[in-house]
Short mmCIF file of C-alpha atoms in Angstrom, two decimals:
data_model
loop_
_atom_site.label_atom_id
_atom_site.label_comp_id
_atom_site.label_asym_id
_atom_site.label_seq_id
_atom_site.Cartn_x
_atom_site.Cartn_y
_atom_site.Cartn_z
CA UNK A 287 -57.88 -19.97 -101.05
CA UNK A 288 -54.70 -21.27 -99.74
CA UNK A 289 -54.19 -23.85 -102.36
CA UNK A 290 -51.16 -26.01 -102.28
CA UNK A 291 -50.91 -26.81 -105.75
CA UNK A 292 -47.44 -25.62 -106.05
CA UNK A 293 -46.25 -26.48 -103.33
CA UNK A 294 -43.11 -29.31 -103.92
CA UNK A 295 -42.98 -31.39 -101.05
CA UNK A 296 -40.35 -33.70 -101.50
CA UNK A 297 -40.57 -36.71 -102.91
CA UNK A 298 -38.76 -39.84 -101.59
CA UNK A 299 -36.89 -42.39 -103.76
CA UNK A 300 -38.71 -46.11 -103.27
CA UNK A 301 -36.35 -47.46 -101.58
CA UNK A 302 -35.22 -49.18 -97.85
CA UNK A 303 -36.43 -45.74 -96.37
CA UNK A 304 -40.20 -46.29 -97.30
CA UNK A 305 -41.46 -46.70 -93.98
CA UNK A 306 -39.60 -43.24 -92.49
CA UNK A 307 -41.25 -41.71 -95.54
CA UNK A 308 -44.71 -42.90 -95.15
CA UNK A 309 -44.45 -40.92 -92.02
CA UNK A 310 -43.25 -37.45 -93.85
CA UNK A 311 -39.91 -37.37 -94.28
CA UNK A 312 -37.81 -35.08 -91.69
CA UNK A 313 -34.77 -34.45 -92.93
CA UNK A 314 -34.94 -34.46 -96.73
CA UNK A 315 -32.24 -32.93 -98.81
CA UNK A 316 -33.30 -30.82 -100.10
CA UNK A 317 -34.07 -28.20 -97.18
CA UNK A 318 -37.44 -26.36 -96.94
CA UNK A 319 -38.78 -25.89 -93.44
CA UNK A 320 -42.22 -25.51 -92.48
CA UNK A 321 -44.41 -23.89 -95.53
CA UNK A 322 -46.99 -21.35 -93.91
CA UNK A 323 -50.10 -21.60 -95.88
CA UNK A 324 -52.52 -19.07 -95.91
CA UNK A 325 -56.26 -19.97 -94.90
CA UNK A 326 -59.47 -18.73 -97.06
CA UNK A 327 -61.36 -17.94 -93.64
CA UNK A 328 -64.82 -19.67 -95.57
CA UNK A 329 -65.02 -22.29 -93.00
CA UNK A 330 -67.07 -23.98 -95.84
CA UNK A 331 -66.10 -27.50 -97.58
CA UNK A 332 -65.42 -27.27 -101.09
CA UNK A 333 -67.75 -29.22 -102.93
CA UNK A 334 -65.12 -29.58 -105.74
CA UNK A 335 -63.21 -31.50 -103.19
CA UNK A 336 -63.18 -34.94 -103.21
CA UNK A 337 -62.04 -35.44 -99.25
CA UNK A 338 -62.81 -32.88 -96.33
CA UNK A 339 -61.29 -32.97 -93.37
CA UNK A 340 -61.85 -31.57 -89.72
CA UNK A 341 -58.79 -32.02 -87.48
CA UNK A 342 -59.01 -30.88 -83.94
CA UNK A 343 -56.09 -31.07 -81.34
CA UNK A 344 -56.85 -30.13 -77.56
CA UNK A 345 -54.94 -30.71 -74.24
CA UNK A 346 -57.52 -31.00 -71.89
CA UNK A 347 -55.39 -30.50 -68.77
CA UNK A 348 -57.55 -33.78 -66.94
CA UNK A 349 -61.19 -32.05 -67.49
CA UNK A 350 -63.88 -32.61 -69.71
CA UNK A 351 -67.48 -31.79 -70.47
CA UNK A 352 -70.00 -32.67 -72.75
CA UNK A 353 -71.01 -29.07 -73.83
CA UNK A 354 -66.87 -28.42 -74.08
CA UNK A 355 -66.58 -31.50 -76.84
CA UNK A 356 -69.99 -30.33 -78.64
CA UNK A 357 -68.08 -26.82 -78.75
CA UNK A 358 -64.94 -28.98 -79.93
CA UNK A 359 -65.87 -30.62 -83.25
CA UNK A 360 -68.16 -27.39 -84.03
CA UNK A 361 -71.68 -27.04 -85.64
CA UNK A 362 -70.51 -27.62 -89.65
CA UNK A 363 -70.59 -31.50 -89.64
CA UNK A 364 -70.18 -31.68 -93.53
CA UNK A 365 -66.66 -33.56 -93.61
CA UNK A 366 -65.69 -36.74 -94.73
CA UNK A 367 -63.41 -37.36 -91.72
CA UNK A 368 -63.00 -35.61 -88.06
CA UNK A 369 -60.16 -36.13 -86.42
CA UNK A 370 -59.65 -35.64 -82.72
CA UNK A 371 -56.28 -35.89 -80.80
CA UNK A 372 -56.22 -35.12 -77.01
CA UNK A 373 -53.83 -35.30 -74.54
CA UNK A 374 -53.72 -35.17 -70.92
CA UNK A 375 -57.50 -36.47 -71.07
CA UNK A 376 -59.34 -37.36 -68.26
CA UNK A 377 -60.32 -41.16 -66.90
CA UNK A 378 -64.10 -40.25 -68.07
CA UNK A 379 -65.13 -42.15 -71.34
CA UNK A 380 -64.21 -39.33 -73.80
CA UNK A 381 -64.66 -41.61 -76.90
CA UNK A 382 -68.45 -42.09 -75.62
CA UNK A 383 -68.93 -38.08 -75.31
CA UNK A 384 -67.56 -37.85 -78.56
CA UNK A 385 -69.92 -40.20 -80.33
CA UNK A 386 -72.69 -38.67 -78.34
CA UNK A 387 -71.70 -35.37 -79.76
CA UNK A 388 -71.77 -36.63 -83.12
CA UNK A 389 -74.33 -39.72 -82.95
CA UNK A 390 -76.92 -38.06 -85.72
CA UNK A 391 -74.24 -37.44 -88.45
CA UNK A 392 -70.88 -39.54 -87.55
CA UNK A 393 -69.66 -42.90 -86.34
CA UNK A 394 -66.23 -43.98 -84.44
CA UNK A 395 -63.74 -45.64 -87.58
CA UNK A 396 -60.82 -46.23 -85.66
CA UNK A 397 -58.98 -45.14 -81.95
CA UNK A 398 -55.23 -45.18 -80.81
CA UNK A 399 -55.03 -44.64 -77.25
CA UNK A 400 -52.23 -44.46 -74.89
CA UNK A 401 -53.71 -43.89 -71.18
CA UNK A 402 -53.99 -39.76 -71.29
CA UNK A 403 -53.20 -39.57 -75.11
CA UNK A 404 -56.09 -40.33 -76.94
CA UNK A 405 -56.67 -40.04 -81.29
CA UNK A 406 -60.06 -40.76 -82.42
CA UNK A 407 -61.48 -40.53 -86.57
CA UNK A 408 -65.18 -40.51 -87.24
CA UNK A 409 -66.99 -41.08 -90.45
CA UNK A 410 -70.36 -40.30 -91.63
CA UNK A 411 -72.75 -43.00 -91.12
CA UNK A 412 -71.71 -46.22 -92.91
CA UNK A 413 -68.68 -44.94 -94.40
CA UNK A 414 -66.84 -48.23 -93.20
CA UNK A 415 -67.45 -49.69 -96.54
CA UNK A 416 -64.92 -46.77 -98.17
CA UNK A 417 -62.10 -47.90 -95.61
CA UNK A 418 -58.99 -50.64 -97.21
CA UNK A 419 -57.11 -50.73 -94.17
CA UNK A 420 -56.72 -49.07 -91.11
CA UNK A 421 -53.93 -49.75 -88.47
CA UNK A 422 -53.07 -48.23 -85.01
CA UNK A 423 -49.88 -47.88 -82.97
CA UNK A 424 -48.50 -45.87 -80.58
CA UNK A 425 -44.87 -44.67 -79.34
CA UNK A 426 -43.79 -43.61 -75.74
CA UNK A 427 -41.17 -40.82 -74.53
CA UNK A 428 -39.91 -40.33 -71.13
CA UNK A 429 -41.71 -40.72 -68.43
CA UNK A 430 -45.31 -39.66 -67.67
CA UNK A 431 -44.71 -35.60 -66.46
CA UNK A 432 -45.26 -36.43 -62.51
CA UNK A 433 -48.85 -37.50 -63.44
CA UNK A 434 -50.56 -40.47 -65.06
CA UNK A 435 -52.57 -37.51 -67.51
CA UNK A 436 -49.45 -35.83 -68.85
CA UNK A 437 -48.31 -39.11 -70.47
CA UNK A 438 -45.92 -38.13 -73.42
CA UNK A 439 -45.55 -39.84 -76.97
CA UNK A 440 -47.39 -40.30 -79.70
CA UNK A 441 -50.65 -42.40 -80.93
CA UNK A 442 -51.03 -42.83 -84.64
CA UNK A 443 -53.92 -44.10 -86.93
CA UNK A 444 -52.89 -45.16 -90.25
CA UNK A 445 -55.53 -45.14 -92.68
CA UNK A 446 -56.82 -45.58 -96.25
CA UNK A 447 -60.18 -43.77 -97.20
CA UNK A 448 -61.53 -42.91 -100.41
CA UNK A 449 -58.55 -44.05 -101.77
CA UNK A 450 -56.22 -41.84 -99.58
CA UNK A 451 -53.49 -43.40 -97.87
CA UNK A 452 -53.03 -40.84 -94.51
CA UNK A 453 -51.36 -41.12 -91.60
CA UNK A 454 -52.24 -39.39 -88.32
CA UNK A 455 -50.26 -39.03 -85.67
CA UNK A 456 -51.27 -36.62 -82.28
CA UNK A 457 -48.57 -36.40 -80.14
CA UNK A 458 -47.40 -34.73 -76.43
CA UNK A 459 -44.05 -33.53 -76.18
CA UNK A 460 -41.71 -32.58 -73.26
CA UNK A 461 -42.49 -29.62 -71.50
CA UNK A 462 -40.31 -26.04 -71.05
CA UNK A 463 -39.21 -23.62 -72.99
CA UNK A 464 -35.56 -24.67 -72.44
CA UNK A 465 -35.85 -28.19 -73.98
CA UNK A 466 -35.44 -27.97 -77.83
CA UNK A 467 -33.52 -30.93 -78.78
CA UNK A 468 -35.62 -32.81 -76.46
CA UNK A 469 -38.30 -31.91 -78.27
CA UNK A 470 -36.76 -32.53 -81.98
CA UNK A 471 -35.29 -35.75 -80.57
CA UNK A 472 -38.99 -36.58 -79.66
CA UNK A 473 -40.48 -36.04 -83.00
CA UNK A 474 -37.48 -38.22 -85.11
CA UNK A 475 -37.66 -40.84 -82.85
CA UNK A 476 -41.71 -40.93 -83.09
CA UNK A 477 -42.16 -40.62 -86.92
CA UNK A 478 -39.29 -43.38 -87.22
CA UNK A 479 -40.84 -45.83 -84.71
CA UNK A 480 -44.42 -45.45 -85.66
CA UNK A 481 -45.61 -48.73 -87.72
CA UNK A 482 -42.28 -49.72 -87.67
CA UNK A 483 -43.65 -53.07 -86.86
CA UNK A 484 -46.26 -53.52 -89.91
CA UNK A 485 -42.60 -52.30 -92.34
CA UNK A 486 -43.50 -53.63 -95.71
CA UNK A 487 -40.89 -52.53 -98.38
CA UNK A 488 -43.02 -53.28 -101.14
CA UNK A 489 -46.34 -51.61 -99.29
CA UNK A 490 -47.18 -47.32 -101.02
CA UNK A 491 -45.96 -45.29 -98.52
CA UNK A 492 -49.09 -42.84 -96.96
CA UNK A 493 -49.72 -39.67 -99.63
CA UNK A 494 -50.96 -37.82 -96.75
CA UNK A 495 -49.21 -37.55 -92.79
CA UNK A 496 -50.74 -34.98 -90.57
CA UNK A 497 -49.43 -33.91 -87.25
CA UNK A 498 -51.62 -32.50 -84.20
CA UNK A 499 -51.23 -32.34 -80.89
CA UNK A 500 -49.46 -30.12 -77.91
CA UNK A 501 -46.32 -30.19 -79.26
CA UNK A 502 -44.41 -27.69 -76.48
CA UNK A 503 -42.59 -25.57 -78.50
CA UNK A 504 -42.50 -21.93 -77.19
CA UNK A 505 -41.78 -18.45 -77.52
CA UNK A 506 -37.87 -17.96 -77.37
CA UNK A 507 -36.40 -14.48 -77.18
CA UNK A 508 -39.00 -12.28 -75.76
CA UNK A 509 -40.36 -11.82 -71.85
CA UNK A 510 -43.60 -12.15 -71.10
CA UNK A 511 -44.53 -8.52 -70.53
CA UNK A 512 -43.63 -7.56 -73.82
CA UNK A 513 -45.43 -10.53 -75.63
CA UNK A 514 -48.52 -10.42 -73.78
CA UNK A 515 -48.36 -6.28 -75.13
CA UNK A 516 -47.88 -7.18 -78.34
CA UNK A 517 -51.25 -10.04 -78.26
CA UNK A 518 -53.42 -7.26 -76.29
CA UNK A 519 -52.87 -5.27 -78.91
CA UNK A 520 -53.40 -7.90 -81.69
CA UNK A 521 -50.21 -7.80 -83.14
CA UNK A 522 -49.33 -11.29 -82.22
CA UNK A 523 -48.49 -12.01 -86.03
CA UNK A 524 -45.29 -10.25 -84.61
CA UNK A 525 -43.96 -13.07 -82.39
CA UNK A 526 -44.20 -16.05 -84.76
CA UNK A 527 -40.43 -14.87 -85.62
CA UNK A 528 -40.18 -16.07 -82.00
CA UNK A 529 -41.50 -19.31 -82.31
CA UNK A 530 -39.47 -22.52 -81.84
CA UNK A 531 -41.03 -24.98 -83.64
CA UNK A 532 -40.89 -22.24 -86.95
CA UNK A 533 -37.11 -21.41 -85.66
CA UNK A 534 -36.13 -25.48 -85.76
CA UNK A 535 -38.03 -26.02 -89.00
CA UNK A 536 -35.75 -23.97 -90.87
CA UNK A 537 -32.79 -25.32 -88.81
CA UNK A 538 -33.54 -28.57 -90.87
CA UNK A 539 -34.11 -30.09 -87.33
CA UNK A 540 -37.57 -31.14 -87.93
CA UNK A 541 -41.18 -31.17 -90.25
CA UNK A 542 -39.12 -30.80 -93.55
CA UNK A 543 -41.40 -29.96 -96.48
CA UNK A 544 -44.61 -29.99 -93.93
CA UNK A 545 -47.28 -26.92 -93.83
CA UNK A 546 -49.33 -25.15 -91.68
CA UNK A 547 -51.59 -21.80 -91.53
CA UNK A 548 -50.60 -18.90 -90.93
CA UNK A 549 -50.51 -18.04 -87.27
CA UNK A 550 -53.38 -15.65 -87.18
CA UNK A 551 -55.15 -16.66 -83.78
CA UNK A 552 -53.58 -15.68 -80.45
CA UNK A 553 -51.39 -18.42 -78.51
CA UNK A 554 -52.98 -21.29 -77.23
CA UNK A 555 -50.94 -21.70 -73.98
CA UNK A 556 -51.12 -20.94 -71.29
CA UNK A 557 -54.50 -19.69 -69.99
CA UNK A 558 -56.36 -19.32 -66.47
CA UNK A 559 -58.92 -21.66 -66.39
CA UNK A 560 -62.42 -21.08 -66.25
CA UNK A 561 -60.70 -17.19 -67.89
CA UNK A 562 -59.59 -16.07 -70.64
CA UNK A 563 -56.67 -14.10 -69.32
CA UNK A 564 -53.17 -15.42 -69.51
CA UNK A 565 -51.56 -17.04 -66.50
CA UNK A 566 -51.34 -15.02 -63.93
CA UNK A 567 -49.01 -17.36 -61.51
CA UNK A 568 -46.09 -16.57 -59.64
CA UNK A 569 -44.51 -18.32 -62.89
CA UNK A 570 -46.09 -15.47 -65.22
CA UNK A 571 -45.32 -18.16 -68.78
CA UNK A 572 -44.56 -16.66 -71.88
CA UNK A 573 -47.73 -16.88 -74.28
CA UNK A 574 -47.17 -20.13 -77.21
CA UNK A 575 -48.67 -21.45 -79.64
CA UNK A 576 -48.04 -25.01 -77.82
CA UNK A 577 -51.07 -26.97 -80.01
CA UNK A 578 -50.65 -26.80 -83.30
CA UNK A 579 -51.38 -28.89 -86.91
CA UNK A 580 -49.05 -29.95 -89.74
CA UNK A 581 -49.86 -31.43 -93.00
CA UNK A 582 -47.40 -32.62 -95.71
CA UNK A 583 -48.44 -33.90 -99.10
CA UNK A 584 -45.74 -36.62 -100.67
CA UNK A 585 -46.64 -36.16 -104.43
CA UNK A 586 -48.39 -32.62 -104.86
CA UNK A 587 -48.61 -33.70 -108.59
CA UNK A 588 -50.74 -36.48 -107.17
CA UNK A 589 -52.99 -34.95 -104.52
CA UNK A 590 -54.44 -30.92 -103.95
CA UNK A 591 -55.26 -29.00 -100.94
CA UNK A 592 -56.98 -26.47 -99.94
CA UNK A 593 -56.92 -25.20 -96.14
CA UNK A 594 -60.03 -23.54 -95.48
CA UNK A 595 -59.73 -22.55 -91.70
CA UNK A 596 -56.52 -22.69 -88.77
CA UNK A 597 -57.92 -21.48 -85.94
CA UNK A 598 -58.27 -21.64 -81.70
CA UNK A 599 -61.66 -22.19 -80.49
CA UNK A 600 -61.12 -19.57 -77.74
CA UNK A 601 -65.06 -20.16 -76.09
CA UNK A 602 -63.58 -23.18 -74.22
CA UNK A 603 -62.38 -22.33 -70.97
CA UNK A 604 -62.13 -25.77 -68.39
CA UNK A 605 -58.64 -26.29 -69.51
CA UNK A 606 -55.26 -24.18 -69.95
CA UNK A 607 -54.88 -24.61 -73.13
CA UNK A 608 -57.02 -23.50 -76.65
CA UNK A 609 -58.05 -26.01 -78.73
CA UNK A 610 -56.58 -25.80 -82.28
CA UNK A 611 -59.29 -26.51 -85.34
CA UNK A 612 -58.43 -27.31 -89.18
CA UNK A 613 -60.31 -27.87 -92.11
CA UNK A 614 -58.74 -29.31 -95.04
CA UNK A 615 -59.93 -30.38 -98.31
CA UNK A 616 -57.93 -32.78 -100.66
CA UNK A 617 -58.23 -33.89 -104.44
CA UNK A 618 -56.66 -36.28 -106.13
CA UNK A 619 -54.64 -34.01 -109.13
CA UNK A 620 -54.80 -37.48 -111.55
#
């Protein structure tokens, strides 16, 4: 059922480094690279499970539609918490679509917006009263990709619910296959610069940090004829040797300790739109899985997951990219 109980996720010393911690630790000694966690497929929240989760991630490429965001958070509205991080969004109101899409069963807790990168959490009806704190901030890098949409940092929602200290970060790094480091570089300087001004050295760092967003790492090593082959022919389980962010993870570059599910659905990036055929440009891109989520727990003796679904909601088509869908449950262990 893809539980985590075993997984070890490296625990950090109290100590000046609380606030990089509370974050997820990058670069802890002890190396382990991204854990791949396999998904149960029930799409169902555990009723054992004492916080369930939705957490979608989307790059909208400027374009939105009601019916598209409906599609987005999905038909199962039994979670605690939905979280939604978007980038490259559109000047519409998307935090009004949203809370029309949900307006029977959820309401808005907190936002972190940074022009075209937008994080949003929603709680069932009155769950305010089961929030302790809740703080936003937000990080830029670079400049804005040629476009006021294609803005590039990170937003992050820091939160306590239930009694879970999380932090949530959605993020939109640099674009192209070619730039790696960039990329790491991006993610160090983000999860050190995040809250930086709230540092308390005395305050419980977050038991929870989840990562979402389009976070541009590609396919490196393979052409795009022989990768779109491979995905036509559903054996696109085959390329995540290929994959970047998976290659720099067990580098020790980035996402120490974190996990993620298995790579079953087909790359996210980058599509036709309005199709569902690959691009078919004079640029021809290599497949990726661009979008992705990450999840690290700081104290598995403390807290249990589950991860009951990873998967690309492939029936939205107004924007080049998939969106990317979790459900996670957590329990506190003691």
């Amino acid at each position: 059922m893809g539980n985590l109980n075993t997984i070890q996720a490296g625990k950090g010393r109290r100590s000046n480094y609380n606030r990089k911690l509370s974050l997820g630790s990058f670069n802890n000694r002890a190396h382990e690279g991204i854990k791949t966690v396999e998904a149960d497929n029930l799409c169902e929240f555990s009723r054992n499970s004492e916080l369930y989760i939705c957490i979608v991630t989307w790059n909208m490429n400027g374009q939105v539609s009601y019916e598209d965001l409906v599609e987005l958070v999905g038909s199962n509205r039994r979670f605690d918490l939905l979280v939604v991080g978007l980038q490259e969004v559109p000047r519409n109101n998307v935090a009004r679509l949203l809370q029309d899409a949900l307006v029977e069963t959820h309401d808005l807790l907190g936002k972190a917006i940074m022009q075209s990168l937008q994080l949003y959490v929603f709680g069932p009806k009155k769950s305010d009263l089961l929030i302790k704190e809740l703080k936003v901030d937000k990080h830029s890098v670079g400049g804005c990709g040629g476009m006021m949409r294609r803005k590039k940092g990170a937003v992050a929602i820091r939160i306590n619910y239930k009694g879970f200290r999380m932090v949530f970060i959605t993020c939109h790094l640099s674009a192209h296959a070619r730039n790696v480091e960039e990329r790491n570089s991006e993610c160090r300087h983000i999860s050190h610069s995040l809250f930086a001004k709230y540092w308390n050295p005395y305050a419980r760092p977050a038991q929870i940090t989840v990562w979402l967003g389009d976070l541009n790492y590609r396919l490196q090593g393979i052409d795009t004829h022989p990768a779109r082959t491979l995905i036509q022919r559903n054996l696109h389980r085959l390329l995540t040797s290929k994959d970047q962010l998976l290659q720099e993870a067990r580098r020790g570059q980035i996402f120490n300790g974190y996990c993620e599910g298995t790579l079953t659905f087909k790359p996210t990036y980058k599509y036709n739109i309005g199709r569902s055929n690959y691009d078919t440009s004079y640029k021809v891109r290599v497949p990726s899985w661009t979008d992705r989520i990450l999840f690290k727990i700081e104290d598995p003796d403390e807290i249990s997951a589950s991860l009951h679904c990873y998967e690309s909601v492939d029936d939205i088509y107004s924007s080049d990219h998939k969106p990317v869908r979790a459900h996670i449950c957590f329990k506190l262990s003691k």
